[in-house]
């Protein structure tokens, strides 16, 4: 199979779909890899390293898309990229379609086979290709939130961990999954007062065992969310419903009542965000202020630490990339129900139920689509 790796074109996105080491693995397995010129240069992965690994360097994205049987990316294809996709071509990347009806329609119209990193599952019910970036985003959310609390950023001028004689900030994390756990861990490391709110009692029990009295765990209800959000200095939105739009847990009315200069960081923004006042931002202009509350809603947070993120992502995606290339997508999906869960669009049909419900498209069972 010929695998194509284009340069990412989303604003301030420097990650790359395959590292030279991943390319070498693909080449050893008998495949060809075409990498766009300077795809990894920004993070120190130079064209020479890709060539030494056995890749061909292409001058443009058009050349990569035209030659490849499978496109391996990081972020969802931008409009100029969806136009280059063709019938039967495999696209393996993050998609986050539930919050993006335009991209959903473009992928359906292209006739491609779109497999989303974020809905691939594992035997434990986890999301192994989303987890590495959730770890990064969770840890980054505290860095970003602490910065946004500074006066120059519009914040209330509070140091997250306080100092002797001055109270530390109150941090509330909505969601106790991978992103939320990593956010809580970082916030506790900076000596903030941290509360995690979740509706999964078993997960709250696990967090209580893991962190003990350093962490406050609360069952999520409208009442408990409102009470803790209104008292918070920093709120991290880390809620995930796999493949579906994120629930709006913090209403605009709650935001109006928050402390002046408090901060909201919405990790869930890729799936539409879990705060009613959220709107996607970029690393070029990451924040906005509404109702005197600073909002940080960057849709590709891990892109700010692109080198770390690229290697972490490749560690997780490489086995699946090789399975798709070695077996062909139909056999790979039929052999692995966890990879099949990643199939979102198949040659004009929408094959992920939560996305279909969110976007109003007809749903086709993925197994049926692959068998057709």
Tab-separated table of C-alpha atoms in Angstrom:
chain	number	residue	atom	x	y	z
A	1	UNK	CA	0.000	0.000	0.000
A	2	UNK	CA	1.115	3.548	-0.627
A	3	UNK	CA	0.728	5.693	2.497
A	4	UNK	CA	0.598	9.486	2.285
A	5	UNK	CA	1.578	11.903	5.058
A	6	UNK	CA	0.647	15.520	4.257
A	7	UNK	CA	1.800	18.554	6.207
A	8	UNK	CA	-0.850	19.757	8.657
A	9	UNK	CA	-2.387	23.088	7.670
A	10	UNK	CA	-4.640	23.923	10.624
A	11	UNK	CA	-3.592	27.176	12.323
A	12	UNK	CA	-0.453	26.613	14.445
A	13	UNK	CA	-0.603	22.842	14.008
A	14	UNK	CA	2.889	21.349	13.870
A	15	UNK	CA	2.251	17.688	14.612
A	16	UNK	CA	2.771	15.124	11.852
A	17	UNK	CA	0.942	11.870	11.136
A	18	UNK	CA	4.022	9.630	10.986
A	19	UNK	CA	7.522	9.999	12.432
A	20	UNK	CA	10.575	8.696	10.532
A	21	UNK	CA	10.558	5.661	12.841
A	22	UNK	CA	6.936	4.923	11.887
A	23	UNK	CA	7.794	5.348	8.216
A	24	UNK	CA	10.637	2.869	8.569
A	25	UNK	CA	8.272	0.308	10.117
A	26	UNK	CA	5.880	0.721	7.199
A	27	UNK	CA	8.689	0.371	4.654
A	28	UNK	CA	10.017	-2.764	6.388
A	29	UNK	CA	6.498	-4.176	6.082
A	30	UNK	CA	6.660	-3.687	2.319
A	31	UNK	CA	4.785	-0.432	1.873
A	32	UNK	CA	5.627	2.870	0.180
A	33	UNK	CA	5.371	6.142	2.076
A	34	UNK	CA	5.042	9.599	0.526
A	35	UNK	CA	5.697	12.496	2.912
A	36	UNK	CA	5.066	16.131	2.032
A	37	UNK	CA	8.112	18.376	2.080
A	38	UNK	CA	8.745	19.948	5.508
A	39	UNK	CA	5.870	18.012	7.101
A	40	UNK	CA	7.850	17.549	10.319
A	41	UNK	CA	10.518	20.233	10.043
A	42	UNK	CA	8.973	22.496	12.697
A	43	UNK	CA	9.464	19.815	15.367
A	44	UNK	CA	12.908	18.678	14.240
A	45	UNK	CA	11.806	15.793	12.007
A	46	UNK	CA	13.623	16.780	8.821
A	47	UNK	CA	13.081	15.532	5.285
A	48	UNK	CA	16.497	13.846	5.326
A	49	UNK	CA	15.393	11.630	8.228
A	50	UNK	CA	12.269	10.618	6.331
A	51	UNK	CA	14.309	9.813	3.225
A	52	UNK	CA	16.733	7.737	5.284
A	53	UNK	CA	13.725	5.837	6.642
A	54	UNK	CA	12.675	5.042	3.071
A	55	UNK	CA	10.074	7.698	2.334
A	56	UNK	CA	9.639	9.653	-0.863
A	57	UNK	CA	9.406	13.418	-0.353
A	58	UNK	CA	6.595	15.098	-2.287
A	59	UNK	CA	6.604	18.787	-3.097
A	60	UNK	CA	2.923	19.404	-2.356
A	61	UNK	CA	-0.168	18.095	-0.587
A	62	UNK	CA	-1.797	17.602	-3.970
A	63	UNK	CA	0.935	15.146	-4.893
A	64	UNK	CA	0.570	13.258	-1.605
A	65	UNK	CA	-3.217	12.940	-1.912
A	66	UNK	CA	-2.998	11.940	-5.584
A	67	UNK	CA	-0.474	9.161	-5.000
A	68	UNK	CA	-1.612	7.664	-1.694
A	69	UNK	CA	-4.012	4.807	-1.054
A	70	UNK	CA	-4.198	5.829	2.606
A	71	UNK	CA	-3.744	9.291	4.114
A	72	UNK	CA	-2.404	9.385	7.686
A	73	UNK	CA	-2.886	12.753	9.398
A	74	UNK	CA	-3.331	14.252	12.839
A	75	UNK	CA	-6.122	16.808	12.627
A	76	UNK	CA	-9.362	16.694	10.686
A	77	UNK	CA	-8.972	17.513	6.993
A	78	UNK	CA	-9.501	21.166	6.180
A	79	UNK	CA	-11.850	22.117	3.301
A	80	UNK	CA	-8.996	22.296	0.790
A	81	UNK	CA	-7.958	18.768	1.810
A	82	UNK	CA	-11.402	17.159	1.687
A	83	UNK	CA	-11.606	18.297	-1.935
A	84	UNK	CA	-8.539	16.169	-2.683
A	85	UNK	CA	-9.952	12.977	-1.184
A	86	UNK	CA	-11.274	10.441	-3.650
A	87	UNK	CA	-13.615	7.480	-3.740
A	88	UNK	CA	-12.255	4.502	-1.772
A	89	UNK	CA	-9.232	6.365	-0.392
A	90	UNK	CA	-8.557	5.653	3.299
A	91	UNK	CA	-8.300	8.585	5.703
A	92	UNK	CA	-6.889	7.791	9.154
A	93	UNK	CA	-6.869	10.781	11.515
A	94	UNK	CA	-8.801	12.633	14.211
A	95	UNK	CA	-12.186	13.715	12.839
A	96	UNK	CA	-14.525	14.894	15.653
A	97	UNK	CA	-17.466	14.909	13.251
A	98	UNK	CA	-20.343	15.358	15.705
A	99	UNK	CA	-19.537	19.045	16.101
A	100	UNK	CA	-18.682	19.598	12.426
A	101	UNK	CA	-21.575	18.962	10.015
A	102	UNK	CA	-19.766	20.639	7.114
A	103	UNK	CA	-16.795	18.306	7.350
A	104	UNK	CA	-19.152	15.336	7.771
A	105	UNK	CA	-20.938	16.180	4.545
A	106	UNK	CA	-17.658	16.774	2.704
A	107	UNK	CA	-16.333	13.348	3.720
A	108	UNK	CA	-19.587	11.676	2.708
A	109	UNK	CA	-19.471	13.430	-0.668
A	110	UNK	CA	-15.838	12.426	-1.246
A	111	UNK	CA	-16.575	8.707	-1.141
A	112	UNK	CA	-13.559	8.103	1.092
A	113	UNK	CA	-13.201	5.604	3.938
A	114	UNK	CA	-12.707	7.761	7.039
A	115	UNK	CA	-11.463	6.099	10.222
A	116	UNK	CA	-11.367	8.347	13.300
A	117	UNK	CA	-8.654	7.977	15.911
A	118	UNK	CA	-11.013	9.177	18.637
A	119	UNK	CA	-13.555	6.341	18.308
A	120	UNK	CA	-11.164	3.362	18.035
A	121	UNK	CA	-11.663	1.284	21.190
A	122	UNK	CA	-9.756	-1.325	23.197
A	123	UNK	CA	-10.639	-4.431	25.226
A	124	UNK	CA	-11.044	-2.428	28.411
A	125	UNK	CA	-13.546	-0.041	26.863
A	126	UNK	CA	-10.947	2.719	26.538
A	127	UNK	CA	-10.043	4.938	23.599
A	128	UNK	CA	-6.357	4.111	22.988
A	129	UNK	CA	-5.748	6.608	20.166
A	130	UNK	CA	-7.448	9.464	21.991
A	131	UNK	CA	-5.752	8.736	25.321
A	132	UNK	CA	-2.254	10.088	24.467
A	133	UNK	CA	-3.630	13.445	23.377
A	134	UNK	CA	-6.040	13.510	26.311
A	135	UNK	CA	-3.044	13.070	28.612
A	136	UNK	CA	-1.287	15.979	26.929
A	137	UNK	CA	-4.387	18.198	26.858
A	138	UNK	CA	-5.203	17.448	30.488
A	139	UNK	CA	-1.735	18.448	31.648
A	140	UNK	CA	-1.640	21.477	29.359
A	141	UNK	CA	-5.017	22.696	30.596
A	142	UNK	CA	-3.552	23.511	33.992
A	143	UNK	CA	-0.564	25.330	32.459
A	144	UNK	CA	-2.943	27.322	30.265
A	145	UNK	CA	-5.387	27.955	33.109
A	146	UNK	CA	-2.671	29.123	35.480
A	147	UNK	CA	-1.424	31.552	32.824
A	148	UNK	CA	-4.947	32.835	32.144
A	149	UNK	CA	-5.397	33.615	35.849
A	150	UNK	CA	-2.679	36.271	35.514
A	151	UNK	CA	-3.817	39.897	35.356
A	152	UNK	CA	-2.354	40.542	31.912
A	153	UNK	CA	-4.486	37.735	30.484
A	154	UNK	CA	-7.683	39.115	32.008
A	155	UNK	CA	-7.602	36.812	35.019
A	156	UNK	CA	-8.187	37.596	38.673
A	157	UNK	CA	-4.477	37.770	39.442
A	158	UNK	CA	-4.272	34.583	41.429
A	159	UNK	CA	-1.337	32.204	41.762
A	160	UNK	CA	-2.640	28.658	41.377
A	161	UNK	CA	-0.775	27.251	44.360
A	162	UNK	CA	-0.888	30.337	46.534
A	163	UNK	CA	1.966	31.076	48.963
A	164	UNK	CA	2.296	30.636	52.744
A	165	UNK	CA	-0.453	32.656	54.380
A	166	UNK	CA	-2.459	33.060	51.137
A	167	UNK	CA	-5.001	30.452	49.970
A	168	UNK	CA	-4.397	28.437	46.823
A	169	UNK	CA	-6.812	28.596	43.906
A	170	UNK	CA	-9.857	26.330	43.716
A	171	UNK	CA	-9.739	24.129	40.613
A	172	UNK	CA	-12.806	22.172	39.471
A	173	UNK	CA	-12.403	19.438	36.859
A	174	UNK	CA	-15.547	18.264	35.082
A	175	UNK	CA	-14.930	14.655	34.063
A	176	UNK	CA	-12.677	12.064	35.648
A	177	UNK	CA	-11.440	10.345	32.494
A	178	UNK	CA	-7.942	10.463	31.042
A	179	UNK	CA	-7.896	14.234	30.420
A	180	UNK	CA	-9.564	15.060	33.722
A	181	UNK	CA	-7.257	12.808	35.719
A	182	UNK	CA	-4.166	14.349	34.165
A	183	UNK	CA	-5.531	17.845	34.788
A	184	UNK	CA	-6.204	17.006	38.426
A	185	UNK	CA	-2.750	15.490	38.830
A	186	UNK	CA	-1.055	18.621	37.496
A	187	UNK	CA	-3.221	20.960	39.564
A	188	UNK	CA	-2.482	19.009	42.736
A	189	UNK	CA	1.207	19.104	41.855
A	190	UNK	CA	0.967	22.894	41.873
A	191	UNK	CA	-0.735	22.706	45.278
A	192	UNK	CA	-4.142	23.963	44.211
A	193	UNK	CA	-7.361	22.811	45.911
A	194	UNK	CA	-8.792	20.333	43.386
A	195	UNK	CA	-12.266	18.857	42.939
A	196	UNK	CA	-13.204	16.315	40.275
A	197	UNK	CA	-16.884	15.946	39.357
A	198	UNK	CA	-18.123	12.869	37.488
A	199	UNK	CA	-21.283	10.737	37.238
A	200	UNK	CA	-19.342	7.456	37.322
A	201	UNK	CA	-19.145	6.397	40.968
A	202	UNK	CA	-16.661	3.629	40.202
A	203	UNK	CA	-14.322	6.149	38.567
A	204	UNK	CA	-14.646	8.491	41.537
A	205	UNK	CA	-13.773	5.572	43.805
A	206	UNK	CA	-10.661	4.837	41.711
A	207	UNK	CA	-9.591	8.469	41.873
A	208	UNK	CA	-10.136	8.531	45.616
A	209	UNK	CA	-7.919	5.462	46.026
A	210	UNK	CA	-5.279	6.929	43.692
A	211	UNK	CA	-5.000	10.410	45.193
A	212	UNK	CA	-6.461	10.084	48.679
A	213	UNK	CA	-7.286	13.198	50.704
A	214	UNK	CA	-5.436	15.491	48.267
A	215	UNK	CA	-8.402	15.234	45.882
A	216	UNK	CA	-12.058	16.058	46.484
A	217	UNK	CA	-14.401	13.816	44.456
A	218	UNK	CA	-18.025	14.825	43.872
A	219	UNK	CA	-20.908	13.064	42.116
A	220	UNK	CA	-22.183	15.160	39.232
A	221	UNK	CA	-25.627	16.721	39.456
A	222	UNK	CA	-26.888	20.090	38.262
A	223	UNK	CA	-26.762	21.261	41.878
A	224	UNK	CA	-23.220	20.040	42.617
A	225	UNK	CA	-21.840	21.358	39.328
A	226	UNK	CA	-23.350	24.802	39.909
A	227	UNK	CA	-22.176	24.960	43.521
A	228	UNK	CA	-18.561	24.089	42.729
A	229	UNK	CA	-18.283	26.025	39.465
A	230	UNK	CA	-19.493	29.235	41.118
A	231	UNK	CA	-16.876	28.849	43.834
A	232	UNK	CA	-14.035	27.980	41.456
A	233	UNK	CA	-11.152	30.087	40.241
A	234	UNK	CA	-10.361	27.676	37.383
A	235	UNK	CA	-12.750	25.184	35.762
A	236	UNK	CA	-11.501	22.480	33.389
A	237	UNK	CA	-14.050	20.968	31.006
A	238	UNK	CA	-12.923	17.392	30.344
A	239	UNK	CA	-16.192	15.660	29.507
A	240	UNK	CA	-16.338	13.032	26.762
A	241	UNK	CA	-19.147	11.043	25.188
A	242	UNK	CA	-17.249	8.984	22.558
A	243	UNK	CA	-17.937	10.300	19.088
A	244	UNK	CA	-20.854	12.455	20.217
A	245	UNK	CA	-21.238	16.146	20.948
A	246	UNK	CA	-20.164	17.083	24.469
A	247	UNK	CA	-23.012	17.824	26.916
A	248	UNK	CA	-23.337	21.453	28.024
A	249	UNK	CA	-22.735	21.101	31.751
A	250	UNK	CA	-22.072	24.753	32.535
A	251	UNK	CA	-24.845	27.094	31.425
A	252	UNK	CA	-24.406	30.709	30.423
A	253	UNK	CA	-26.292	31.711	33.549
A	254	UNK	CA	-23.694	29.916	35.678
A	255	UNK	CA	-20.907	31.724	33.827
A	256	UNK	CA	-22.590	35.065	34.551
A	257	UNK	CA	-22.458	34.270	38.269
A	258	UNK	CA	-18.810	33.160	38.365
A	259	UNK	CA	-16.128	35.268	40.002
A	260	UNK	CA	-14.816	38.131	37.894
A	261	UNK	CA	-11.523	37.024	36.313
A	262	UNK	CA	-12.062	33.314	36.851
A	263	UNK	CA	-11.060	30.968	34.016
A	264	UNK	CA	-12.728	28.259	31.936
A	265	UNK	CA	-10.546	25.834	29.935
A	266	UNK	CA	-12.634	23.682	27.586
A	267	UNK	CA	-10.732	20.532	26.599
A	268	UNK	CA	-14.023	19.208	25.155
A	269	UNK	CA	-14.146	21.928	22.497
A	270	UNK	CA	-13.228	19.438	19.736
A	271	UNK	CA	-16.632	17.872	20.393
A	272	UNK	CA	-18.442	21.195	20.644
A	273	UNK	CA	-17.461	22.120	24.200
A	274	UNK	CA	-19.106	21.538	27.576
A	275	UNK	CA	-19.653	25.220	28.471
A	276	UNK	CA	-22.556	27.059	26.811
A	277	UNK	CA	-20.350	30.095	26.294
A	278	UNK	CA	-17.527	28.198	24.566
A	279	UNK	CA	-16.466	28.833	20.989
A	280	UNK	CA	-13.436	27.288	19.320
A	281	UNK	CA	-10.240	29.342	19.354
A	282	UNK	CA	-6.735	28.798	17.973
A	283	UNK	CA	-3.214	29.037	19.343
A	284	UNK	CA	-2.911	32.329	17.428
A	285	UNK	CA	-5.729	33.845	19.511
A	286	UNK	CA	-6.428	31.343	22.296
A	287	UNK	CA	-8.698	33.226	24.685
A	288	UNK	CA	-11.708	35.483	24.871
A	289	UNK	CA	-13.583	37.056	27.767
A	290	UNK	CA	-17.320	36.706	28.235
A	291	UNK	CA	-19.248	37.804	31.321
A	292	UNK	CA	-15.868	38.777	32.843
A	293	UNK	CA	-14.691	35.141	32.673
A	294	UNK	CA	-11.627	34.177	30.635
A	295	UNK	CA	-12.313	31.311	28.172
A	296	UNK	CA	-9.495	29.179	26.739
A	297	UNK	CA	-11.032	26.987	24.009
A	298	UNK	CA	-8.212	25.957	21.679
A	299	UNK	CA	-9.396	23.040	19.555
A	300	UNK	CA	-5.947	21.499	19.117
A	301	UNK	CA	-4.316	22.084	22.482
A	302	UNK	CA	-1.657	19.325	22.110
A	303	UNK	CA	-0.406	21.088	18.977
A	304	UNK	CA	1.352	23.601	21.242
A	305	UNK	CA	3.709	20.828	22.371
A	306	UNK	CA	3.810	19.231	18.958
A	307	UNK	CA	6.979	17.197	19.313
A	308	UNK	CA	5.879	15.410	22.491
A	309	UNK	CA	2.385	14.968	21.053
A	310	UNK	CA	3.610	13.543	17.748
A	311	UNK	CA	5.708	10.831	19.357
A	312	UNK	CA	2.994	9.955	21.890
A	313	UNK	CA	0.387	9.716	19.125
A	314	UNK	CA	2.575	7.605	16.838
A	315	UNK	CA	3.237	5.126	19.620
A	316	UNK	CA	-0.504	4.496	19.752
A	317	UNK	CA	-1.485	4.719	16.068
A	318	UNK	CA	1.351	2.771	14.424
A	319	UNK	CA	-0.018	-0.761	15.057
A	320	UNK	CA	-3.369	0.224	13.558
A	321	UNK	CA	-1.738	1.979	10.603
A	322	UNK	CA	0.257	-1.164	9.855
A	323	UNK	CA	-2.818	-3.382	10.206
A	324	UNK	CA	-4.722	-1.262	7.666
A	325	UNK	CA	-1.763	-1.315	5.273
A	326	UNK	CA	-0.847	-4.986	5.704
A	327	UNK	CA	-4.349	-6.424	5.443
A	328	UNK	CA	-6.225	-3.776	3.484
A	329	UNK	CA	-8.901	-1.830	5.282
A	330	UNK	CA	-11.766	-4.331	4.834
A	331	UNK	CA	-9.862	-7.297	6.293
A	332	UNK	CA	-8.309	-5.158	9.036
A	333	UNK	CA	-11.709	-3.841	10.119
A	334	UNK	CA	-13.355	-7.261	9.921
A	335	UNK	CA	-10.570	-8.823	12.009
A	336	UNK	CA	-10.600	-6.167	14.734
A	337	UNK	CA	-13.908	-4.916	16.170
A	338	UNK	CA	-12.014	-2.217	18.080
A	339	UNK	CA	-10.599	-0.773	14.865
A	340	UNK	CA	-14.020	-1.168	13.235
A	341	UNK	CA	-15.384	1.160	15.937
A	342	UNK	CA	-13.221	3.858	14.369
A	343	UNK	CA	-15.024	3.716	11.030
A	344	UNK	CA	-17.071	6.931	10.771
A	345	UNK	CA	-17.653	7.300	7.025
A	346	UNK	CA	-17.592	4.613	4.354
A	347	UNK	CA	-17.983	5.533	0.692
A	348	UNK	CA	-20.919	7.878	1.092
A	349	UNK	CA	-22.438	6.290	4.204
A	350	UNK	CA	-22.189	7.481	7.808
A	351	UNK	CA	-21.176	4.544	9.990
A	352	UNK	CA	-20.972	5.963	13.525
A	353	UNK	CA	-24.307	6.214	15.298
A	354	UNK	CA	-23.538	9.156	17.616
A	355	UNK	CA	-22.325	11.232	14.670
A	356	UNK	CA	-25.419	10.353	12.652
A	357	UNK	CA	-27.649	11.442	15.531
A	358	UNK	CA	-25.730	14.696	15.991
A	359	UNK	CA	-25.668	15.635	12.302
A	360	UNK	CA	-29.012	14.245	11.140
A	361	UNK	CA	-27.602	11.774	8.614
A	362	UNK	CA	-28.736	8.233	7.949
A	363	UNK	CA	-26.749	5.618	9.869
A	364	UNK	CA	-25.357	2.396	8.430
A	365	UNK	CA	-23.943	-0.389	10.621
A	366	UNK	CA	-20.149	-0.377	10.096
A	367	UNK	CA	-19.906	-4.165	9.790
A	368	UNK	CA	-22.559	-4.088	7.067
A	369	UNK	CA	-20.741	-1.302	5.223
A	370	UNK	CA	-17.433	-3.159	5.253
A	371	UNK	CA	-19.022	-6.417	4.161
A	372	UNK	CA	-20.848	-4.808	1.230
